């Protein structure tokens, strides 16, 4: 029997969704004009969504709604209103990034199917049970994974009854999705809020290697890798492109539909893929999927490459020949547009007309007849549907308290809604001078609502309960000593040479573990056993054998406490009974995410996101016996990649990344955009290539603003991202930050003391910013 393969299409506007449906998509993902990660797409209204769901189901196509951004505290009230409406539609699933939203869906809206977005950066086997416990039925795997890694994670997913989906075509981010802060750090346009300004597509000053678009990579395409993905057990083949038009979507989906169906029928790939080059592309690569991270993944043209592909294929040389190729391509694009528009023009998402007629006689029940147009899944035509229902009680003659026809109109006008156009409400069949208990009208309305909703129950609106705001200590543990209640300092290091700092402070010291390890590495097991004061700090990305090595450290050392930025490690820590703190790169922005981690995984505390501002933090409610932390000094990470940033900047003698690169390369350089702003490229040994802001993050304002909210403030002394800049004396930094936290606000000279310390710290860190603290999201 052929495996069930889902072809999942993008739908950025109504025409693109129609094009996907008519081209043979099994499902379409689309977004409303709020709460989705493609603000630049046209998107759709709620009423349009209802019509689209109806249309799609006529063609046996499912609709998934993207709610794939991080959510702010103040947004949950309006989000709950939206979800309360969605549960009363026949929507097939929601795509989610925020852990707090996963919690809300799982707890209050269990009928909505939850899909974990690519923004959750799912790349190892430990993350599957974590997401499953939060209610996810499927996960989108990171685009950076190769076939072997996809197979391993998918095998585990199947054991947990979770489906996997993989992007098979469309734009590639050079950074790990969900871990890019390139524009958030400067102007608050966070990719995690759907406002990515594509710094990776920008033009930069010519690099030493001669490139002007050093971060721009080709589009992804697995058009010829479908058999391997099917063998890997992947359920859904997802196409990127919600800012693309109907012609693009139809061409790509139709091409993949034919390729998939042809392979399942014959066991052979029958399509040559040339149609994919007729629509927008930046040339195509499958290098991530094949695990061959080479220099050919990059391209100097961030815009449409279809013209250059056509010229290359035709061997055109002269100006006349090139012009002829360009004209032919333009004509082909026009023909595609005309053909697609002709195919979708008959597809309608208009509301169904609804006529309601009330009739009755004394001694008989009140009868309500509803006439509308209905459809059957899999059929593209509609037919008239008549519903007849009657009241429980009979009409009785009455000289007073007669049926108020205006009250009936008011009660039933709600059927003029997102699904129906109430064309007529006929009350002429109700005789004068009759009465019936009002509860009968309510019962008729509820019964009709259910029948019009295919007998599905109608769920009431969910009002989220007000969250309790717990103090730093539970009431039984309150401390009288104000000094003890102050936020404490913690320190992050990553180099064994910094162990001497343990002698200059009693602060908690986190030791940052690497992203990659040699096989059978036991170095860090011995290291933590010899240095029990150090608290292991696990990174965001741990793929394949590197996740296995990190697990081994956790299981062998069994530390009392860890900090982790990876949910796979969090899940295993919970299973082992190890206390854990959610790191800053889990990007926690709301109280519900805190509740999710505490209730489901016994989380000890969490770092609050550096993407949100002072006002957005103030609204967060601390769960009971839960600690909150915030990083006040650190390098500002803009993006992390599995691809090499040096090939296109300073050049590299190696044409592709190999295992040795990850473990041994420790280069650094910088690139400068056309506005003259420079960014540091840094690659630590056993770390992924990363890009950092030129300024360090230094936020001293928060110590006075929100000291009552936080249990601890962290300073990052790893020097990662500093390039060739001179590093300030770490012992002096620790001393100054500790003094700043100890200043007693109630003393007369506290302002002078604070100002003196702040001046010293600014001198120690001359290139610094806290713009994120003011801009927020």
XYZ file of C-alpha atoms in Angstrom:
777
model
C 0.000 0.000 0.000
C 1.320 3.447 -0.880
C 2.136 5.660 2.112
C -0.147 8.618 2.784
C 1.873 11.637 1.727
C 0.538 15.117 2.388
C 1.447 17.938 0.008
C 1.166 21.099 2.101
C 0.900 24.388 0.204
C 1.346 28.031 1.204
C -1.561 30.447 0.953
C -0.702 34.104 1.465
C -3.923 35.427 -0.045
C -7.255 34.142 -1.333
C -6.105 33.617 -4.929
C -2.990 31.722 -3.823
C -5.122 29.455 -1.629
C -7.514 28.784 -4.506
C -4.538 28.050 -6.765
C -3.148 25.566 -4.249
C -6.498 23.801 -3.919
C -7.054 23.491 -7.665
C -3.443 22.323 -8.190
C -4.001 19.331 -5.925
C -2.684 20.336 -2.501
C -3.740 17.997 0.300
C -3.602 20.896 2.743
C -2.975 24.644 2.744
C -1.526 26.745 5.560
C -2.569 30.376 5.759
C -2.663 33.256 8.208
C -5.123 35.841 9.447
C -4.193 39.501 9.572
C -2.863 39.000 13.103
C -0.835 36.454 15.092
C 1.113 35.043 12.164
C 4.722 35.054 10.979
C 4.158 36.533 7.533
C 3.098 40.141 8.046
C 4.197 40.916 4.480
C 1.647 38.475 3.056
C -1.805 39.846 2.207
C -3.364 37.334 4.636
C -7.115 36.900 5.128
C -9.992 37.905 7.402
C -11.859 35.516 9.703
C -14.926 35.527 7.449
C -12.724 34.703 4.463
C -11.122 31.874 6.451
C -14.518 30.268 7.033
C -15.273 30.428 3.300
C -11.855 29.040 2.457
C -12.326 26.098 4.824
C -15.645 25.288 3.145
C -14.145 25.539 -0.336
C -11.087 23.461 0.577
C -13.163 20.686 2.116
C -15.159 20.435 -1.094
C -11.874 19.442 -2.741
C -10.740 17.120 0.094
C -8.145 19.690 1.092
C -7.425 20.640 4.697
C -6.757 24.125 6.061
C -4.187 24.881 8.769
C -4.034 28.316 10.377
C -0.690 29.854 11.288
C -0.477 31.316 14.781
C 3.283 30.976 14.613
C 4.708 33.913 16.540
C 5.735 34.494 20.131
C 2.838 35.931 22.107
C 2.894 38.888 24.491
C 1.027 38.839 27.794
C -1.493 41.517 26.804
C -2.496 39.577 23.659
C -3.935 36.489 25.321
C -7.350 38.026 25.938
C -7.920 38.747 22.231
C -6.229 35.473 21.300
C -8.697 33.535 23.469
C -11.567 35.296 21.681
C -10.136 34.211 18.335
C -9.602 30.622 19.483
C -13.169 30.545 20.832
C -14.348 31.324 17.304
C -11.969 28.871 15.650
C -13.196 25.894 17.710
C -16.651 26.447 16.211
C -15.364 26.138 12.655
C -14.157 23.005 10.869
C -10.549 24.215 10.808
C -8.148 21.273 10.546
C -5.229 22.529 12.633
C -3.237 25.440 14.023
C 0.506 25.993 13.598
C 2.137 27.296 16.765
C 5.501 28.638 17.939
C 4.818 29.970 21.437
C 4.986 27.526 24.359
C 2.406 29.620 26.219
C -0.020 29.255 23.328
C 0.588 25.488 23.317
C -0.429 25.527 26.985
C -3.627 27.511 26.325
C -4.630 25.293 23.403
C -3.985 22.085 25.286
C -5.813 23.252 28.416
C -8.766 25.235 27.038
C -9.165 24.277 23.349
C -8.414 20.525 23.160
C -10.434 20.040 19.953
C -7.979 22.120 17.903
C -5.208 20.022 16.358
C -1.786 21.505 17.186
C 1.196 21.559 14.822
C 4.615 22.696 16.073
C 6.019 25.412 13.806
C 9.479 25.418 12.261
C 10.037 28.430 14.547
C 10.367 25.947 17.443
C 13.650 24.733 15.882
C 12.876 21.019 16.276
C 15.994 19.024 15.415
C 16.583 16.256 17.971
C 14.761 13.241 19.361
C 14.356 14.734 22.848
C 12.189 17.562 21.586
C 9.514 15.190 20.293
C 8.210 14.010 23.712
C 8.485 17.604 24.998
C 6.188 18.893 22.243
C 3.926 15.846 22.439
C 3.302 16.485 26.135
C 2.284 20.053 25.272
C -0.289 18.733 22.799
C 1.469 18.772 19.408
C 0.288 16.104 16.955
C 2.935 16.964 14.371
C 6.229 18.857 14.181
C 7.959 20.707 11.391
C 11.629 19.738 11.380
C 14.446 22.274 11.023
C 15.451 22.904 7.422
C 19.122 22.401 8.293
C 18.684 18.669 8.968
C 19.978 16.009 6.609
C 18.178 12.828 5.576
C 19.837 10.658 8.212
C 18.880 13.087 10.971
C 15.327 13.441 9.637
C 14.953 9.653 9.611
C 16.140 9.318 13.213
C 13.803 12.013 14.555
C 10.859 10.749 12.495
C 11.322 7.218 13.867
C 11.054 8.570 17.417
C 8.117 10.774 16.430
C 6.180 7.744 15.188
C 6.724 6.006 18.534
C 5.078 9.011 20.192
C 2.239 9.099 17.636
C 3.553 12.371 16.211
C 3.759 13.181 12.489
C 6.697 15.015 10.911
C 6.722 17.517 8.092
C 9.676 18.817 6.101
C 10.056 21.842 3.841
C 10.608 20.543 0.313
C 10.644 23.805 -1.635
C 10.987 27.549 -1.221
C 13.131 30.172 0.440
C 15.835 29.142 2.884
C 16.890 31.176 5.900
C 20.637 31.136 6.434
C 19.906 31.163 10.182
C 18.181 28.504 12.249
C 14.484 29.413 12.226
C 13.376 30.785 15.582
C 16.940 31.754 16.481
C 17.304 34.856 14.295
C 17.257 38.229 16.035
C 18.904 40.247 13.283
C 16.353 43.064 13.079
C 14.789 42.643 16.492
C 18.055 43.730 18.111
C 18.189 46.998 16.180
C 14.673 48.234 15.434
C 12.305 45.756 17.093
C 11.196 44.100 13.829
C 11.433 40.572 15.130
C 11.220 37.592 12.817
C 9.613 35.882 15.798
C 6.716 38.324 15.369
C 6.398 37.975 11.591
C 8.351 41.144 10.814
C 11.631 39.799 9.437
C 13.292 42.469 7.285
C 15.617 39.893 5.687
C 19.039 41.146 6.721
C 20.413 37.975 5.112
C 19.268 39.225 1.692
C 20.869 42.661 2.136
C 23.768 43.961 0.119
C 26.993 44.481 2.075
C 30.265 46.185 1.306
C 32.385 43.952 -0.908
C 34.027 41.324 1.274
C 37.659 40.168 0.915
C 36.329 37.125 -0.956
C 34.641 39.457 -3.461
C 31.006 39.012 -2.430
C 28.314 41.633 -1.934
C 25.576 39.303 -0.698
C 27.577 37.112 1.695
C 24.554 35.769 3.606
C 22.221 35.100 0.679
C 21.604 31.428 -0.039
C 19.689 29.681 -2.786
C 16.163 28.395 -2.447
C 15.537 24.938 -1.101
C 14.174 22.159 -3.308
C 13.837 18.456 -2.591
C 12.088 17.774 -5.900
C 14.398 14.846 -6.642
C 14.706 13.667 -3.025
C 11.086 12.650 -2.506
C 11.765 8.870 -2.448
C 14.285 9.256 0.379
C 11.899 11.453 2.378
C 9.102 8.923 1.885
C 11.439 6.144 3.059
C 12.317 8.308 6.075
C 8.653 8.240 7.089
C 7.977 11.941 6.620
C 4.225 12.577 6.407
C 3.983 16.119 5.072
C 5.931 17.742 2.241
C 5.667 21.461 2.890
C 6.231 24.235 0.364
C 7.315 27.676 1.605
C 5.900 30.805 -0.017
C 3.156 32.761 1.723
C 4.347 36.003 0.164
C 4.280 34.458 -3.302
C 1.334 34.825 -5.707
C -1.165 32.398 -7.179
C 0.915 31.601 -10.282
C 3.928 30.617 -8.200
C 1.856 28.480 -5.832
C -0.020 26.700 -8.636
C 3.129 25.984 -10.643
C 5.070 24.577 -7.687
C 2.188 22.574 -6.201
C 1.133 21.166 -9.572
C 4.749 20.133 -10.256
C 5.095 18.393 -6.890
C 1.645 16.793 -7.207
C 2.644 15.198 -10.498
C 6.059 14.156 -9.140
C 4.601 12.543 -6.002
C 1.754 10.782 -7.785
C 4.038 9.576 -10.564
C 6.503 8.124 -8.082
C 3.824 6.400 -6.001
C 2.362 4.857 -9.170
C 5.561 3.797 -10.962
C 8.373 3.938 -8.393
C 10.139 6.444 -10.641
C 10.567 10.216 -10.675
C 8.975 11.267 -13.958
C 9.133 15.089 -13.814
C 12.262 17.050 -14.788
C 11.520 20.046 -12.547
C 12.049 22.677 -15.242
C 8.709 24.326 -14.502
C 10.056 25.297 -11.071
C 12.489 27.630 -12.815
C 9.693 29.439 -14.702
C 8.505 31.133 -11.497
C 10.395 33.020 -8.800
C 13.529 31.275 -7.569
C 17.014 32.140 -6.354
C 18.305 28.999 -8.037
C 17.743 25.752 -6.166
C 19.765 23.612 -3.754
C 19.238 20.463 -1.697
C 22.548 20.779 0.147
C 21.106 20.798 3.680
C 19.076 17.689 2.942
C 22.102 15.920 1.478
C 24.382 17.057 4.302
C 26.739 18.681 1.792
C 27.189 22.231 3.082
C 29.244 23.723 0.305
C 29.951 27.137 -1.157
C 27.580 26.579 -4.080
C 24.653 27.075 -1.692
C 25.264 30.827 -1.838
C 24.191 33.092 -4.677
C 24.938 36.745 -5.362
C 21.434 37.480 -6.635
C 18.796 37.792 -3.870
C 16.034 38.416 -6.398
C 14.374 36.281 -9.094
C 16.890 34.078 -10.866
C 14.509 32.613 -13.480
C 15.838 34.884 -16.236
C 19.458 33.848 -15.658
C 18.530 30.175 -15.547
C 16.733 30.485 -18.890
C 19.751 32.230 -20.430
C 22.129 29.543 -19.115
C 19.905 26.745 -20.421
C 19.654 28.298 -23.874
C 23.385 29.068 -24.223
C 22.403 32.555 -25.359
C 25.454 34.778 -25.867
C 24.608 37.760 -28.019
C 22.429 40.662 -26.918
C 19.788 39.606 -29.460
C 19.759 36.012 -28.232
C 19.526 37.083 -24.602
C 16.679 39.481 -25.372
C 14.806 36.707 -27.184
C 15.198 34.362 -24.193
C 13.980 37.068 -21.807
C 10.971 37.816 -24.026
C 10.057 34.138 -24.291
C 10.256 33.758 -20.512
C 8.098 36.846 -20.018
C 5.513 35.417 -22.407
C 5.552 32.095 -20.537
C 5.012 33.866 -17.209
C 2.088 35.779 -18.706
C 0.575 32.543 -20.008
C 0.950 30.950 -16.560
C -0.826 33.903 -14.952
C -3.684 33.784 -17.455
C -4.081 30.000 -17.137
C -4.101 30.065 -13.330
C -6.545 32.954 -13.169
C -8.844 31.093 -15.556
C -8.723 27.966 -13.359
C -9.547 29.728 -10.103
C -12.065 32.318 -11.256
C -15.064 30.013 -10.692
C -14.046 29.115 -7.131
C -16.158 30.942 -4.579
C -15.756 31.531 -0.856
C -18.945 33.565 -0.589
C -21.108 33.017 2.469
C -23.933 30.528 2.086
C -27.389 32.136 1.793
C -29.727 31.314 4.678
C -33.514 31.768 4.811
C -35.300 31.287 8.145
C -39.098 30.894 8.246
C -41.182 30.610 11.427
C -44.671 29.061 11.290
C -47.169 27.794 13.822
C -50.751 27.485 15.084
C -52.354 27.467 18.486
C -51.991 24.014 19.974
C -49.034 23.091 17.749
C -45.272 23.553 18.190
C -43.514 26.573 16.735
C -41.783 25.385 13.545
C -38.513 26.803 12.218
C -37.551 25.978 8.630
C -34.022 26.836 7.491
C -32.992 26.661 3.825
C -29.359 27.008 2.761
C -26.792 25.631 0.330
C -24.707 22.712 1.522
C -21.713 20.810 0.235
C -20.343 17.317 0.684
C -16.629 16.809 1.226
C -15.051 15.708 -2.021
C -17.811 17.180 -4.182
C -17.356 20.511 -5.924
C -21.051 21.267 -6.321
C -23.533 22.392 -3.681
C -27.150 21.411 -3.178
C -30.071 22.931 -1.338
C -30.404 21.840 2.256
C -33.605 22.160 4.288
C -33.728 21.854 8.055
C -37.047 21.694 9.931
C -37.131 21.824 13.720
C -39.901 22.371 16.262
C -40.257 23.780 19.728
C -40.755 21.544 22.753
C -43.863 23.398 23.894
C -46.897 24.298 21.815
C -48.178 27.769 21.042
C -50.945 28.968 23.324
C -53.460 31.765 22.836
C -52.703 34.849 24.896
C -54.066 38.363 25.105
C -50.892 39.606 26.720
C -47.278 38.501 26.854
C -47.535 37.617 23.173
C -44.518 36.550 21.147
C -42.372 39.623 20.502
C -41.382 39.345 16.844
C -38.723 41.999 17.285
C -37.166 39.895 20.032
C -37.074 36.914 17.646
C -35.353 39.037 14.992
C -32.817 40.233 17.513
C -32.179 36.700 18.770
C -31.756 35.112 15.338
C -29.896 37.896 13.510
C -26.706 36.298 14.827
C -27.019 33.793 11.989
C -25.866 36.588 9.695
C -22.279 35.673 10.517
C -18.988 34.439 9.096
C -20.660 31.359 7.593
C -24.069 32.568 6.452
C -25.691 35.503 4.777
C -29.112 35.735 6.431
C -31.007 36.627 3.272
C -34.477 36.509 4.817
C -36.057 36.108 8.264
C -39.779 35.430 7.694
C -42.092 35.727 10.719
C -45.387 36.034 8.781
C -46.356 32.464 9.666
C -46.633 33.262 13.376
C -50.244 34.199 14.180
C -51.077 37.174 16.354
C -52.039 36.672 19.989
C -49.933 33.596 20.751
C -47.277 32.870 23.335
C -44.637 30.259 24.118
C -42.031 30.041 26.909
C -38.972 32.024 25.883
C -36.675 29.091 26.590
C -38.131 27.436 23.467
C -36.639 30.165 21.281
C -33.241 29.648 22.917
C -33.525 25.893 22.362
C -34.467 26.396 18.680
C -31.517 28.689 18.146
C -29.060 26.246 19.770
C -30.441 23.258 17.856
C -30.260 25.116 14.541
C -26.702 26.226 15.284
C -25.673 22.637 15.882
C -27.404 21.317 12.752
C -25.885 24.045 10.567
C -22.504 23.076 12.067
C -22.935 19.450 10.934
C -24.140 18.399 14.387
C -20.881 19.478 15.968
C -21.242 20.933 19.458
C -21.164 24.713 19.808
C -18.491 25.688 22.308
C -18.962 28.760 24.504
C -16.398 31.533 24.582
C -13.442 30.805 26.848
C -12.577 33.579 29.286
C -9.077 32.986 30.586
C -8.955 33.159 34.388
C -6.871 35.906 35.929
C -3.431 34.614 36.838
C -2.123 34.904 40.379
C 1.038 36.994 40.695
C 3.190 35.146 43.215
C 6.030 36.832 45.103
C 9.630 35.694 44.923
C 9.064 33.467 47.930
C 5.906 31.650 48.940
C 4.145 33.121 51.975
C 5.602 30.488 54.281
C 9.141 31.359 53.185
C 9.024 35.141 53.111
C 12.217 36.744 54.256
C 12.506 39.792 56.430
C 16.022 40.640 55.384
C 15.722 42.929 52.342
C 19.278 42.149 51.289
C 18.323 38.497 50.906
C 15.313 39.463 48.789
C 17.447 41.404 46.308
C 18.152 39.896 42.898
C 21.414 37.978 42.873
C 24.173 37.991 40.285
C 25.008 34.974 38.125
C 27.840 34.575 35.628
C 28.215 32.684 32.361
C 31.640 31.439 31.266
C 32.758 28.946 28.597
C 36.529 28.652 29.067
C 38.372 26.610 31.660
C 40.815 29.499 32.053
C 37.975 31.447 33.708
C 37.683 28.998 36.597
C 39.760 31.409 38.690
C 36.680 33.642 38.789
C 35.145 31.196 41.260
C 37.540 32.646 43.836
C 36.417 36.272 43.403
C 32.655 35.819 43.758
C 30.012 33.690 45.415
C 27.644 34.218 42.482
C 26.153 31.242 40.650
C 28.457 30.340 37.772
C 27.062 28.754 34.626
C 29.440 26.949 32.281
C 28.376 27.035 28.643
C 28.702 23.675 26.929
C 29.645 23.495 23.236
C 27.296 22.808 20.331
C 29.397 19.873 19.030
C 31.474 17.036 20.488
C 33.943 14.407 19.407
C 32.494 10.921 19.378
C 32.598 9.191 22.767
C 33.596 12.458 24.409
C 33.777 12.140 28.227
C 35.752 15.326 28.868
C 32.857 17.305 30.297
C 31.648 14.488 32.548
C 35.000 14.565 34.313
C 35.104 18.362 34.187
C 31.787 18.881 35.997
C 32.527 16.149 38.514
C 35.778 17.946 39.345
C 34.032 21.346 39.489
C 30.691 20.714 41.218
C 30.091 24.424 41.780
C 29.622 24.978 38.045
C 26.073 24.799 36.690
C 25.909 23.230 33.184
C 24.470 25.554 30.512
C 23.176 23.710 27.430
C 22.992 25.475 24.032
C 19.996 25.920 21.726
C 21.025 23.556 18.933
C 22.082 19.957 19.581
C 21.698 17.750 16.512
C 22.231 14.006 16.205
C 25.387 12.750 17.914
C 25.858 16.113 19.625
C 22.513 15.697 21.374
C 23.578 12.183 22.381
C 26.809 13.578 23.851
C 24.938 16.304 25.741
C 22.525 13.687 27.095
C 25.469 11.610 28.272
C 26.825 14.585 30.236
C 23.424 15.124 31.842
C 22.932 11.448 32.695
C 26.466 10.806 33.948
C 26.957 13.990 35.969
C 23.366 14.291 37.236
C 23.916 17.870 38.405
C 21.559 19.373 40.953
C 20.629 22.189 38.551
C 21.089 23.052 34.870
C 20.205 25.872 32.493
C 19.056 24.711 29.076
C 18.151 26.514 25.878
C 17.124 23.223 24.278
C 13.772 21.599 25.012
C 15.130 18.108 24.334
C 17.543 18.514 27.234
C 14.729 20.013 29.340
C 12.591 16.937 28.751
C 15.369 14.553 29.795
C 16.232 16.642 32.867
C 12.585 16.378 33.936
C 12.656 12.595 33.439
C 15.807 12.356 35.584
C 14.427 14.605 38.311
C 17.077 17.270 37.668
C 16.088 20.857 38.391
C 16.258 23.021 35.296
C 15.997 26.648 34.302
C 14.762 27.699 30.854
C 17.548 29.664 29.170
C 17.179 33.016 27.398
C 17.097 31.456 23.922
C 13.837 29.683 24.687
C 12.610 33.268 24.295
C 9.968 33.280 27.026
C 7.640 36.288 26.712
C 4.518 35.414 28.719
C 3.177 33.856 31.921
C 1.519 30.926 30.149
C 4.862 29.698 28.840
C 6.126 29.734 32.430
C 3.069 27.755 33.553
C 3.532 25.251 30.729
C 7.122 24.531 31.682
C 6.395 24.411 35.409
C 3.261 22.261 35.309
C 4.330 19.826 32.577
C 8.069 19.599 33.252
C 8.593 20.818 36.828
C 10.707 23.741 35.607
C 12.513 25.610 38.407
C 12.683 29.008 36.709
C 13.192 30.839 33.423
C 15.083 33.646 31.792
C 12.709 36.242 30.383
C 13.305 37.133 26.728
C 15.626 40.017 25.900
C 13.366 40.802 22.942
C 10.647 42.362 25.105
C 10.654 45.763 26.772
C 10.105 47.053 30.272
C 6.328 47.428 29.964
C 5.926 43.993 28.367
C 7.875 42.370 31.202
C 5.876 44.102 33.944
C 2.703 42.272 32.983
C 4.215 38.782 33.409
C 2.838 36.846 36.391
C 5.284 34.632 38.251
C 3.993 31.093 39.004
C 4.202 29.926 42.587
C 7.705 28.966 43.779
C 9.195 29.869 40.422
C 12.303 31.951 39.780
C 12.732 34.582 37.095
C 16.046 35.652 35.569
C 17.249 38.176 33.020
C 20.547 38.722 31.242
C 21.782 42.291 31.763
C 25.140 41.988 29.986
C 25.894 39.820 26.953
C 26.927 39.813 23.296
C 23.873 40.427 21.098
C 23.357 37.342 18.960
C 21.801 38.149 15.586
C 21.801 34.730 13.946
C 23.258 31.236 14.197
C 23.751 29.018 11.156
C 24.796 25.515 10.184
C 26.338 27.030 7.061
C 29.791 28.665 7.014
C 29.859 32.479 7.071
C 33.562 32.654 6.186
C 33.381 31.251 2.655
C 31.606 34.388 1.429
C 33.352 36.888 3.714
C 37.095 36.297 4.148
C 37.195 33.097 2.128
C 38.162 29.590 3.168
C 40.386 27.013 1.557
C 37.803 24.307 2.180
C 35.011 24.166 -0.447
C 32.578 22.601 2.041
C 32.069 22.148 5.771
C 33.285 18.862 7.219
C 33.294 17.428 10.746
C 36.682 18.968 11.468
C 35.367 22.464 10.722
C 32.793 22.313 13.468
C 35.226 21.096 16.102
C 38.401 22.997 15.254
C 37.533 26.239 13.409
C 37.690 29.352 15.598
C 37.801 32.222 13.122
C 36.324 35.669 13.470
C 35.800 38.546 11.052
C 33.177 41.181 10.279
C 30.904 42.354 7.478
C 29.578 45.882 6.924
C 26.254 46.797 5.353
C 25.748 49.710 2.967
C 24.708 51.930 5.888
C 28.186 51.516 7.329
C 27.071 49.294 10.222
C 29.428 46.423 10.995
C 28.563 43.012 12.400
C 30.926 40.502 13.984
C 31.128 36.985 12.560
C 32.347 34.546 15.187
C 33.007 30.805 15.123
C 34.122 29.201 18.370
C 35.674 25.761 18.443
C 32.819 23.229 18.605
C 30.311 26.028 18.030
C 28.056 27.017 15.149
C 28.978 30.055 13.039
C 27.180 33.093 14.422
C 26.783 36.798 13.747
C 26.707 39.381 16.517
C 25.878 43.037 16.874
C 28.882 45.334 17.146
C 27.574 46.592 20.505
C 27.251 44.581 23.693
C 23.923 44.489 25.480
C 24.227 46.385 28.761
C 21.036 47.077 30.701
C 21.487 48.677 34.116
C 18.076 50.399 34.110
C 16.200 47.171 34.785
C 17.862 46.757 38.180
C 15.839 49.680 39.534
C 12.831 49.279 37.241
C 12.023 45.606 37.848
C 14.146 44.366 40.733
C 10.960 43.113 42.428
C 10.225 40.819 39.442
C 13.564 39.061 39.105
C 15.423 36.635 41.349
C 18.640 36.963 39.403
C 20.508 39.015 36.820
C 23.152 37.356 34.651
C 26.302 38.686 33.037
C 27.850 36.823 30.099
C 31.653 36.753 30.308
C 32.275 34.312 27.464
C 33.756 36.940 25.074
C 31.943 35.207 22.233
C 31.258 37.626 19.407
C 33.824 40.174 20.575
C 36.204 39.465 17.676
C 39.499 41.280 18.142
C 38.115 43.798 20.652
C 39.933 44.080 23.942
C 37.994 42.332 26.697
C 37.360 44.223 29.932
C 38.833 42.738 33.099
C 36.308 40.091 34.139
C 37.036 40.277 37.851
C 36.488 44.046 37.765
C 33.208 43.588 35.849
C 31.976 41.120 38.462
C 32.917 43.462 41.281
C 31.114 46.433 39.699
C 27.938 44.485 38.920
C 27.842 43.036 42.429
C 28.187 46.507 43.925
C 25.411 47.785 41.668
C 23.044 45.068 42.871
C 23.903 45.738 46.525
C 23.178 49.464 46.506
C 20.460 50.150 49.065
C 17.774 52.308 47.465
C 16.713 53.607 50.867
C 20.011 55.336 51.693
C 20.506 59.020 50.988
C 23.501 58.535 48.729
C 22.139 55.603 46.710
C 21.747 57.663 43.517
C 25.331 58.895 43.665
C 26.622 55.362 44.296
C 24.613 53.937 41.404
C 25.688 56.693 39.047
C 29.362 56.138 39.909
C 29.128 52.383 39.290
C 27.172 52.860 36.072
C 29.777 55.313 34.808
C 32.545 52.813 35.548
C 30.679 50.015 33.734
C 30.083 52.189 30.671
C 33.788 52.956 30.585
C 34.554 49.237 30.804
C 32.020 48.504 28.027
C 32.160 51.592 25.781
C 30.242 50.051 22.869
C 26.949 49.026 24.407
C 23.198 49.364 23.940
C 19.930 48.440 25.622
C 17.669 49.465 22.736
C 15.719 46.185 22.947
C 14.712 47.062 26.508
C 13.021 50.200 25.178
C 11.784 49.013 21.768
C 10.414 45.609 22.695
C 8.115 43.769 20.315
